[in-house]
Coordinates of C-alpha atoms in Angstrom, one line a residue:
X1 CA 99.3 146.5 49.1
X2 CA 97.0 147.8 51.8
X3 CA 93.9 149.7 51.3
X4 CA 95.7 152.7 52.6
X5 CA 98.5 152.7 50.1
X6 CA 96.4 152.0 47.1
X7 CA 93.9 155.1 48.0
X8 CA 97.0 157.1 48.9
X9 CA 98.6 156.0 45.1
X10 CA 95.2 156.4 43.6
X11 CA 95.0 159.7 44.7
X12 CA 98.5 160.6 43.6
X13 CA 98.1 159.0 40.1
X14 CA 94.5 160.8 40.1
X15 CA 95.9 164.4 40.9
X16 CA 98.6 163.8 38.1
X17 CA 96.1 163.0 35.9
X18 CA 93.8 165.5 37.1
X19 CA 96.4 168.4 36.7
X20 CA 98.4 167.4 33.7
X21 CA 95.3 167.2 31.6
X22 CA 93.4 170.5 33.0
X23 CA 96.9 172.5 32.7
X24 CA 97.1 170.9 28.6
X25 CA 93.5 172.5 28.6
X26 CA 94.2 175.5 30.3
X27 CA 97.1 176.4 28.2
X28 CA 94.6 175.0 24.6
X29 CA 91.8 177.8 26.0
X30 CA 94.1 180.5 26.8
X31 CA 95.9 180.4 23.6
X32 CA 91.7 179.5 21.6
X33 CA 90.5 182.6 23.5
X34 CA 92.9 185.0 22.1
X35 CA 92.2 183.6 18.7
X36 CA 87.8 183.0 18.7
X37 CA 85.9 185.8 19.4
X38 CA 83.3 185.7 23.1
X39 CA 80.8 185.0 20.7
X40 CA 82.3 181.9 19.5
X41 CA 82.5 180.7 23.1
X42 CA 78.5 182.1 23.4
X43 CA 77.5 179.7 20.5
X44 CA 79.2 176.7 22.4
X45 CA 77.6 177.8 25.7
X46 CA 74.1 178.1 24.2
X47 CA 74.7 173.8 23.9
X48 CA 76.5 173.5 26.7
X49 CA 72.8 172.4 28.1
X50 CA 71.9 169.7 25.8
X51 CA 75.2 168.4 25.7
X52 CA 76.0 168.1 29.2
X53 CA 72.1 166.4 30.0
X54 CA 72.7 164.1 27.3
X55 CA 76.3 162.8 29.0
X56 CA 74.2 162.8 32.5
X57 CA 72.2 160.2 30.8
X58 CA 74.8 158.8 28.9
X59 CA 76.5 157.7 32.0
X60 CA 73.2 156.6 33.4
X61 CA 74.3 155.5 37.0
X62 CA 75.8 152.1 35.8
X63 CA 79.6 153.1 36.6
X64 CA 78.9 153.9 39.7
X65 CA 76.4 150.8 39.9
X66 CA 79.2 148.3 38.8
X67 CA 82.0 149.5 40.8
X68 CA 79.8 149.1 44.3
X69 CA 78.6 146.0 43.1
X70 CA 80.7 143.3 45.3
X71 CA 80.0 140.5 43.2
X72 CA 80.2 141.8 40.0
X73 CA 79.9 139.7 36.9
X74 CA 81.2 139.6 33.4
X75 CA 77.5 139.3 31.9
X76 CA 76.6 142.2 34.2
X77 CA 79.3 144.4 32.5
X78 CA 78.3 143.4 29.2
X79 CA 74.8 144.2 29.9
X80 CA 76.4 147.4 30.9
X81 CA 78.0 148.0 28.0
X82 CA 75.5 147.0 24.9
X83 CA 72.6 148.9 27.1
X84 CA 75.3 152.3 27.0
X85 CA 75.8 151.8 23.1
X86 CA 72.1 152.1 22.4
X87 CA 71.7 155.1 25.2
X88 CA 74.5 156.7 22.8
X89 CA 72.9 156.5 19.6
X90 CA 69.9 157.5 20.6
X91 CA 70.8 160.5 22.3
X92 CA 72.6 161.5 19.4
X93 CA 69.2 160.5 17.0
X94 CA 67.5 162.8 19.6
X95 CA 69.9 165.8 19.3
X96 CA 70.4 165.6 15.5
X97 CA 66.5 165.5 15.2
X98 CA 66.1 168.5 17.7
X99 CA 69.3 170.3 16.0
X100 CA 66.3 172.8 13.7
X101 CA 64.2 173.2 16.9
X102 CA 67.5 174.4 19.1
X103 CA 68.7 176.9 16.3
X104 CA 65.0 178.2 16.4
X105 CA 65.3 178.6 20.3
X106 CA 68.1 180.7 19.7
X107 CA 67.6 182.0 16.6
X108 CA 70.8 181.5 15.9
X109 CA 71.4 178.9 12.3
X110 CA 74.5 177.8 12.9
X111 CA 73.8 175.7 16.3
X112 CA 72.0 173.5 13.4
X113 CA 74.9 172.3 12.3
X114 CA 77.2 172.6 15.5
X115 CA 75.2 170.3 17.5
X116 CA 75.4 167.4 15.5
X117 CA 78.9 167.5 15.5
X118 CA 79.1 168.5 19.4
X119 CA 77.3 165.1 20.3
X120 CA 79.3 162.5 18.0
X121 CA 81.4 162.0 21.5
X122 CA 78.1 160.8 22.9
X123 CA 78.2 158.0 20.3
X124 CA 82.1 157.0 20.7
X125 CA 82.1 157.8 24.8
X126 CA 79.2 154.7 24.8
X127 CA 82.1 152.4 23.5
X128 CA 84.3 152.4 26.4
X129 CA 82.9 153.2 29.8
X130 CA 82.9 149.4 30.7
X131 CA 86.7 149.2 30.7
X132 CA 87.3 152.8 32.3
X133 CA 85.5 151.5 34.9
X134 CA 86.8 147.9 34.8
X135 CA 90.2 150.4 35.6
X136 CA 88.4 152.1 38.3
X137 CA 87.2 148.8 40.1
X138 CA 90.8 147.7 40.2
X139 CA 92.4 151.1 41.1
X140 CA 94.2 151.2 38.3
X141 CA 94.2 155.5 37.4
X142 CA 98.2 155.3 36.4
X143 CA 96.7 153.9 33.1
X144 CA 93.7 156.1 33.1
X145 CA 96.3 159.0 33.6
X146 CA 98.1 157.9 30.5
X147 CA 95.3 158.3 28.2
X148 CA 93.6 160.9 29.4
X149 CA 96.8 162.8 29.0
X150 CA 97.0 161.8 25.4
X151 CA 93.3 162.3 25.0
X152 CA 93.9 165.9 26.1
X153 CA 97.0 166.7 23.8
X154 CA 94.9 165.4 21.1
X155 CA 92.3 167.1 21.6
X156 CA 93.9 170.8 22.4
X157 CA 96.2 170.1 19.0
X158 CA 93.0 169.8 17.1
X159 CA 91.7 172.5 18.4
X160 CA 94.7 174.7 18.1
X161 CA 94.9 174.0 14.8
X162 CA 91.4 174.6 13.3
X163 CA 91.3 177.8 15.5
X164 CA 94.8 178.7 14.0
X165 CA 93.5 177.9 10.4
X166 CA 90.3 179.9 11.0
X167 CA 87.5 177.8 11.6
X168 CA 85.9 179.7 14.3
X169 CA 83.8 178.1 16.8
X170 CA 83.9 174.7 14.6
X171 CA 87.5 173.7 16.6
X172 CA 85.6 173.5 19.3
X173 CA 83.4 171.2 18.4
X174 CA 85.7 168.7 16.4
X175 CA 88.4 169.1 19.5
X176 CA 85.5 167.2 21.6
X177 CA 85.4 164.8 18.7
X178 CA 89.1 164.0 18.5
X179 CA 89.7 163.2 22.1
X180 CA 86.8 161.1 22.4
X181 CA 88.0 158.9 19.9
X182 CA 91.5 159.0 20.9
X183 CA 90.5 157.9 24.7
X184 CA 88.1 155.4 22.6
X185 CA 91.0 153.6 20.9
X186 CA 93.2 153.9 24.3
X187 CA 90.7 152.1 26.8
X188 CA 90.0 149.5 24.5
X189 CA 94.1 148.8 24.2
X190 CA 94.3 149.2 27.4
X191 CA 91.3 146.9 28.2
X192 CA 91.4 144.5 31.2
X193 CA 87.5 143.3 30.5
X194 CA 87.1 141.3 27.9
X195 CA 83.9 141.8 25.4
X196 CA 81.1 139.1 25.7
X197 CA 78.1 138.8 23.6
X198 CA 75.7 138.4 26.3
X199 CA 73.1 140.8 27.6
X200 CA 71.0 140.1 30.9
X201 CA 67.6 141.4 31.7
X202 CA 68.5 140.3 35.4
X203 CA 71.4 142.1 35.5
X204 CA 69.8 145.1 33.7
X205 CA 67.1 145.6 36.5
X206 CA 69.7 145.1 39.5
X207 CA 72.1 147.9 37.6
X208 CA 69.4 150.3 36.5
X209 CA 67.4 150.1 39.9
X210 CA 70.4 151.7 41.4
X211 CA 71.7 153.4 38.9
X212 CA 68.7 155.0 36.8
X213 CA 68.4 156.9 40.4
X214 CA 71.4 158.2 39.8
X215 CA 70.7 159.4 36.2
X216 CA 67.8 161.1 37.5
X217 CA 70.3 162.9 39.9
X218 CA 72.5 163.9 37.0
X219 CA 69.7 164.8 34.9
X220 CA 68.5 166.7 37.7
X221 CA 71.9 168.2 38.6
X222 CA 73.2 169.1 34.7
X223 CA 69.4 171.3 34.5
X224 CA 70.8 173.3 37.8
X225 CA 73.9 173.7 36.8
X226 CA 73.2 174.9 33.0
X227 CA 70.1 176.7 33.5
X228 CA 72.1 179.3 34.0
X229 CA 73.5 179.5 30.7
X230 CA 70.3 178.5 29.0
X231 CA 68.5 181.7 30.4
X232 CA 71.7 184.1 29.7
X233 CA 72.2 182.5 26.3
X234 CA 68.4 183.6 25.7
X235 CA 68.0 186.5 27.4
X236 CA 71.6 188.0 26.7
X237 CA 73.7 188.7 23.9
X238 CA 75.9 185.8 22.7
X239 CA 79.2 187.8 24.1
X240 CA 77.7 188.0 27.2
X241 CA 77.3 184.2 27.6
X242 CA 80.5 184.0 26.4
X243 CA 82.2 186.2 29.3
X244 CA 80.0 184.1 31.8
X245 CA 81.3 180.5 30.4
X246 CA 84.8 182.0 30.4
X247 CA 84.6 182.7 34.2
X248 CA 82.7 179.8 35.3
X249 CA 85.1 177.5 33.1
X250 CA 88.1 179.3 35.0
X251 CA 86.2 179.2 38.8
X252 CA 85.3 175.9 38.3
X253 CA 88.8 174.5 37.4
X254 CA 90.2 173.5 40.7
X255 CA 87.2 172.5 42.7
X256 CA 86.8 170.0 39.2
X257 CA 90.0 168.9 39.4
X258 CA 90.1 168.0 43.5
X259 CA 86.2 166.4 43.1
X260 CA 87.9 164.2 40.5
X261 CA 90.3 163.3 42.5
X262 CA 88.5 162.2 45.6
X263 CA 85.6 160.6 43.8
X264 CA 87.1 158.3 41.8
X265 CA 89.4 157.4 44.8
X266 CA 86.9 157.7 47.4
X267 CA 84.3 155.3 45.4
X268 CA 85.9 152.4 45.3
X269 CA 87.8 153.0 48.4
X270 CA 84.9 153.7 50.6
X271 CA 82.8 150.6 49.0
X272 CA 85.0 148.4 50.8
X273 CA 84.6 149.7 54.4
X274 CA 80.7 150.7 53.6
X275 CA 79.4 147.7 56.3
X276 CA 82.1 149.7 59.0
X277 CA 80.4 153.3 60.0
X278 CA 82.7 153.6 62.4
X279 CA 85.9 153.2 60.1
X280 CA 83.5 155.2 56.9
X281 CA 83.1 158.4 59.3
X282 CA 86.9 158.7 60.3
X283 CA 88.2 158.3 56.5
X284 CA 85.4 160.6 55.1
X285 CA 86.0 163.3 57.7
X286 CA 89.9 163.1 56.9
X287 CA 88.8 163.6 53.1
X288 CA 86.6 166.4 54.3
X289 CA 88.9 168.6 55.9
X290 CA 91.7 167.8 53.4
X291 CA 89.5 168.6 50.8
X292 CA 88.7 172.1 52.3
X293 CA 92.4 172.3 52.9
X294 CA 93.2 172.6 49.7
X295 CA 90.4 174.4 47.4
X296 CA 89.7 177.0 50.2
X297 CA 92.5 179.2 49.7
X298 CA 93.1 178.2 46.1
X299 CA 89.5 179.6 45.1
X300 CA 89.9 182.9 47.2
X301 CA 93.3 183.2 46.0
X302 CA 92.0 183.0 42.2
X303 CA 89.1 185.2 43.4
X304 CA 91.5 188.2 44.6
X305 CA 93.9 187.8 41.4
X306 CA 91.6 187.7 39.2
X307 CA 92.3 190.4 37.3
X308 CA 95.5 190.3 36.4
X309 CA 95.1 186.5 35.9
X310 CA 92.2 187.2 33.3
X311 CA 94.1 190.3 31.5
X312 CA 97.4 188.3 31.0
X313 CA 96.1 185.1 29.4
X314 CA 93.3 186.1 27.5
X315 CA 94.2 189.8 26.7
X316 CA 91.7 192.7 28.5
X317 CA 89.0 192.1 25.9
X318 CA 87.6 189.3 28.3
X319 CA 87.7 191.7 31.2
X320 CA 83.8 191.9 32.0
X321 CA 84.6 188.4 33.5
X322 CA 86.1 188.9 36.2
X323 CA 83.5 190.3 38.1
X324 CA 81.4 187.0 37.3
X325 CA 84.3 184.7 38.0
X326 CA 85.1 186.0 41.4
X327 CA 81.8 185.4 42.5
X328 CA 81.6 182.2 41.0
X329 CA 85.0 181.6 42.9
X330 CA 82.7 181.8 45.8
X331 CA 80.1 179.5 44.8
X332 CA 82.6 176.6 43.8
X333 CA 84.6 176.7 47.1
X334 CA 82.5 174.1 48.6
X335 CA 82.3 172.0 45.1
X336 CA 84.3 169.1 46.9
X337 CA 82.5 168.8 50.1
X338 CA 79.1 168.5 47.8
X339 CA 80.6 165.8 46.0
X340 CA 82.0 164.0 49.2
X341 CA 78.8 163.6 51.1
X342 CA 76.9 162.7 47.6
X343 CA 79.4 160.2 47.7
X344 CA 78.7 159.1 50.7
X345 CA 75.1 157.8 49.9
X346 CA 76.1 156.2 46.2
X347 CA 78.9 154.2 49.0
X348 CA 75.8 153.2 50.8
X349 CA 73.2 152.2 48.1
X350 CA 71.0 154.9 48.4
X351 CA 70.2 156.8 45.1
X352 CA 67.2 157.1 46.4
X353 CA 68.3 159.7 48.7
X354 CA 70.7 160.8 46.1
X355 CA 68.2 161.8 43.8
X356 CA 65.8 163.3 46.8
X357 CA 68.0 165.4 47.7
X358 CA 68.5 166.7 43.7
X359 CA 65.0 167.5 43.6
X360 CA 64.7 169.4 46.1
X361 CA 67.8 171.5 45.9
X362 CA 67.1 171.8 42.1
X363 CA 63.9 173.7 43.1
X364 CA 65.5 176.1 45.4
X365 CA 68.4 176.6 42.4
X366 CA 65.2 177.4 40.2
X367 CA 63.6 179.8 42.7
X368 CA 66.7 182.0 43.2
X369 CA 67.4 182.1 39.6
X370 CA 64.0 183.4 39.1
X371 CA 64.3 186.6 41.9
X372 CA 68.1 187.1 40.4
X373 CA 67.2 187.0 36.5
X374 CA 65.3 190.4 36.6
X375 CA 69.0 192.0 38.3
X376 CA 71.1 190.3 35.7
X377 CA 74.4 188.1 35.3
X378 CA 75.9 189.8 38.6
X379 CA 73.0 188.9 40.6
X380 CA 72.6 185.5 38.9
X381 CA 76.4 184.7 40.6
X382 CA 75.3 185.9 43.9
X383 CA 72.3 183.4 43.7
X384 CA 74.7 180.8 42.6
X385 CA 76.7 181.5 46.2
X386 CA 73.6 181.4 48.1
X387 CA 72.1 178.4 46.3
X388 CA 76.0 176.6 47.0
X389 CA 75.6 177.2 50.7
X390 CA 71.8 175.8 51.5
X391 CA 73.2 173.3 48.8
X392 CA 75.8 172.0 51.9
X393 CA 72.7 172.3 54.5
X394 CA 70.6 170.0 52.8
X395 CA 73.9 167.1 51.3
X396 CA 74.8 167.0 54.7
X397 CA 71.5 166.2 56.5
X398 CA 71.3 162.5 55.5
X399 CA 75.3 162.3 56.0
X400 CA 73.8 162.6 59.6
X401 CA 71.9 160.1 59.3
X402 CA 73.7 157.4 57.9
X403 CA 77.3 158.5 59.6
X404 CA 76.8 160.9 62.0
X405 CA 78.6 163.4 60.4
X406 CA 76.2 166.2 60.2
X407 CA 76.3 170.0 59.3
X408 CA 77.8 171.3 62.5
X409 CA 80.4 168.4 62.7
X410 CA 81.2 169.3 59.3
X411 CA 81.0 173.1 59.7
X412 CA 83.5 172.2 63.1
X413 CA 86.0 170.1 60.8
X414 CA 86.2 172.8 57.8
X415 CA 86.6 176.3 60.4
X416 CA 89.5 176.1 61.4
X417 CA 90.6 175.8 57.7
X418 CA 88.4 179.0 57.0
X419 CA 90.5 180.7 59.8
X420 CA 94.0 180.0 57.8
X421 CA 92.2 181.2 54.4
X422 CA 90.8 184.4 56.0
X423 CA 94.7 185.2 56.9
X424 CA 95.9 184.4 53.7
X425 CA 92.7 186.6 51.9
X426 CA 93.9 189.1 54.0
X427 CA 97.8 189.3 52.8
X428 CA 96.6 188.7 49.3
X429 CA 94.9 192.0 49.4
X430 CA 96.4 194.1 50.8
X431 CA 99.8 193.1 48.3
X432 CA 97.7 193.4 45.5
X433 CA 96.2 196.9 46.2
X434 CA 99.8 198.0 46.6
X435 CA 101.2 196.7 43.6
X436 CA 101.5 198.5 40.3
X437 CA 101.1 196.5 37.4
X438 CA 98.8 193.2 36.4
X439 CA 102.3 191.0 36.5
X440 CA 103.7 192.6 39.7
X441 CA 100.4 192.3 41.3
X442 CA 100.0 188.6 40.2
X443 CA 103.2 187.2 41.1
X444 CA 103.4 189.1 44.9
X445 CA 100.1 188.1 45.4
X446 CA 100.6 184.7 44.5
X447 CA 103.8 184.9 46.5
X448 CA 101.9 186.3 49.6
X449 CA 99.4 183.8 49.4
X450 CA 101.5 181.1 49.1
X451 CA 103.7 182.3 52.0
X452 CA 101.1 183.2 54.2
X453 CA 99.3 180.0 53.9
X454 CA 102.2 178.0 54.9
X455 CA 103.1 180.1 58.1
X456 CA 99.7 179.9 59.4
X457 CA 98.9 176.6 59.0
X458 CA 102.6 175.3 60.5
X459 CA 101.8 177.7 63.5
X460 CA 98.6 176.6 64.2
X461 CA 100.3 173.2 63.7
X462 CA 97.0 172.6 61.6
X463 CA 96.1 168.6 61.2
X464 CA 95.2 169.1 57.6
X465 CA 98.9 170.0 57.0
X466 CA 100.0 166.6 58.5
X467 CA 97.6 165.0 57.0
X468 CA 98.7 165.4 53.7
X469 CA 102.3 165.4 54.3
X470 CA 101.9 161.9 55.2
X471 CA 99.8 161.4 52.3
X472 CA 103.0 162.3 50.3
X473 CA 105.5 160.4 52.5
X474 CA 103.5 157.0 52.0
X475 CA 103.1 157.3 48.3
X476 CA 106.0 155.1 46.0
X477 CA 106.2 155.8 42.9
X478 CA 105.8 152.6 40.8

């Protein structure tokens, strides 16, 4: 099989995964939502921050290290592996010592308890990264698809349940835990590396020289990101964090789901070809534009229907989101394109860039949270726009460098896509502010979107369009 047809079947297998698990999610939060209270939703965001640094760390870099790593061995993996257990268990000794001090920070009690439940995945996700990435290396994501599916069901059933029995914000927590240890018992069935009882200090100082750079950059990036909901969770009420997880968990969906797609694709695929610049820009420019393609008009679409998307799944008590989620909509739209030039540099060894370039967009994140705090959650989106954009200035200036593939080539390849979206923002609108109810307006607009999209793209005979048509036409179904 050429190198072609397995991206183009890794990205099919990826996007089935990709949807079929978000869609099992989607349905779990909508139907959690109308049950738990924003508050319950509050208490989760207040740790989303501890959580999510503790899985940056968790993760540490040496996925990403072994899967670029040409000569790979099995004692390098197994280095891997026995150096992720003991991250695990002490980043959950860490959280369950810290558990009183959190609470405190809050002054909320319960996030005592809650947190030392919340990080028992950190302990069972330790157990199998190796062989997900063992999967990964080989291009193997029909496997990965299958578990993570199961993983998902598993985990929205447990958390259907306890919500349904009336255990609050606790089927939340033990959800995480159920799926974590369902994908555990999965990846080790489904295992193609084999465990050795070997560790390497050798092989510990070639993976973490690459990849501790990278933890730093998701250390760095999981502060950003969640900073947000640290300051709101403190200087807010708990409903109002709740309302702003709720929209960014709903803005952030499809930009999530397509930078899943393309980076576990796009990793492996572009390690092969990293020695040919030549052969690296015209793929990654193709993945640009596709990219942009796609999530463009999905995220103004959601932005425009957000309403009626937000009143008929979770009921109008969650209305003071939708303000915050179509401005987040904005800020995700170039989620993808972030990822894809990140990717870029872990393709060509340099973390150290990597994490440069965290630090200092991490700064200017922190600097225009501080001017928006002061105007509240509303201005805090807007900052989170702003902060997305200069975010794409700065990615894209050693993408330059290494590939010639710069800003304005970039801003050349993604315009004409902004053109098609404008037209389709533009029908979306106007249907909606002429429709009646939530349903009508939802299903027209969706309709008119859809439509719209379609025409202009096939009469500017757009290349995006082809592009991905033959994407589809090459891809066989095993």
């Amino acid at each position: 099989m050429s190198l072609r047809q397995q991206a183009f079947k890794g990205i099919m297998w990826n996007l089935t995964d990709n949807l079929a698990v978000q869609v099992i999610q989607f349905v779990t939060s909508i139907y959690m939502a109308r049950i738990l209270s924003p508050s319950d939703y509050g208490l989760m965001g207040m740790l989303l921050i501890f959580t999510a640094l503790s899985d940056a760390i968790m993760n540490g870099g040496f996925s990403t290290a072994l899967i670029r790593k040409t000569d790979r061995t099995d004692t390098d993996a197994a280095t891997a592996f026995y150096f992720n257990i003991v991250v695990g268990l002490a980043l959950y000794g860490c959280l369950f010592l810290l558990a009183p001090a959190i609470a405190a920070f809050y002054k909320v009690p319960l996030l005592q308890d809650l947190i030392k439940v919340a990080a028992i995945p950190f302990v069972v996700n330790a157990f199998f990264l190796v062989q997900r990435t063992y999967l990964t290396i080989r291009m193997d994501f029909k496997t990965q698809a299958k578990i993570s599916v199961v993983s998902a069901l598993a985990k929205g059933g447990t958390g259907i349940g306890m919500a349904y029995a009336g255990y609050g914000v606790w089927a939340i927590a033990w959800s995480g835990v159920a799926g974590a240890t369902i994908s555990c018992i999965l990846y080790w069935w489904h295992s193609v590396w084999k465990l050795r009882f070997c560790f390497s200090w050798r092989s510990f100082r070639e993976l973490f020289g690459f990849g501790s750079k990278l933890m730093l950059s998701g250390v760095l990036d999981v502060l950003g990101n969640n900073l947000f909901t640290l300051i709101i969770g403190k200087k807010f009420a708990a409903s109002s964090l709740g309302y702003y997880t709720r929209a960014y968990g709903y803005a952030s969906l499809p930009p999530t789901v397509l930078t899943g797609v393309l980076s576990r694709v796009t990793l492996p695929m572009l390690s092969q070809m990293q020695d040919d610049n030549e052969r690296l820009a015209k793929v990654y420019r193709q993945m640009l534009r596709l990219a942009a393609f796609i999530v463009f008009p999905l995220m103004i679409g959601i932005a425009l229907l957000a309403r009626p998307l937000i009143v008929l799944m979770i009921t109008d008590k969650w209305l003071p989101c939708v303000e915050y989620m179509q401005l987040l909509c904005f800020a995700f739209m170039l989620y993808p394109i972030h990822a894809l030039n990140l990717n870029l540099l872990q393709v060509k060894g340099r973390s150290d860039l990597f994490l440069r370039l965290e630090i200092i967009k991490k700064g200017l994140m922190l600097g225009l949270l501080i001017v928006a705090l002061p105007f509240g959650i509303r201005a805090i989106c807007i900052g989170g726009i702003v902060s997305s954009f200069l975010a794409w200035i700065l990615n894209t200036y050693y993408t330059g460098k290494l590939i010639r593939v710069g800003f304005w080539k970039q801003m050349k390849d993604v315009l004409p896509v902004m053109g098609y979206t404008t037209v389709m923002g533009i029908a979306v609108y106007f249907v909606r502010i002429n429709t009646g109810s939530d349903v009508t307006g939802l299903l027209w607009g969706t309709l008119a979107g859809i439509v719209s999209y379609i025409i202009v793209t096939f009469g500017f005979r757009a290349k995006e369009m082809r592009y991905l048509m033959n994407i589809i036409k090459s891809y066989q179904p095993d």
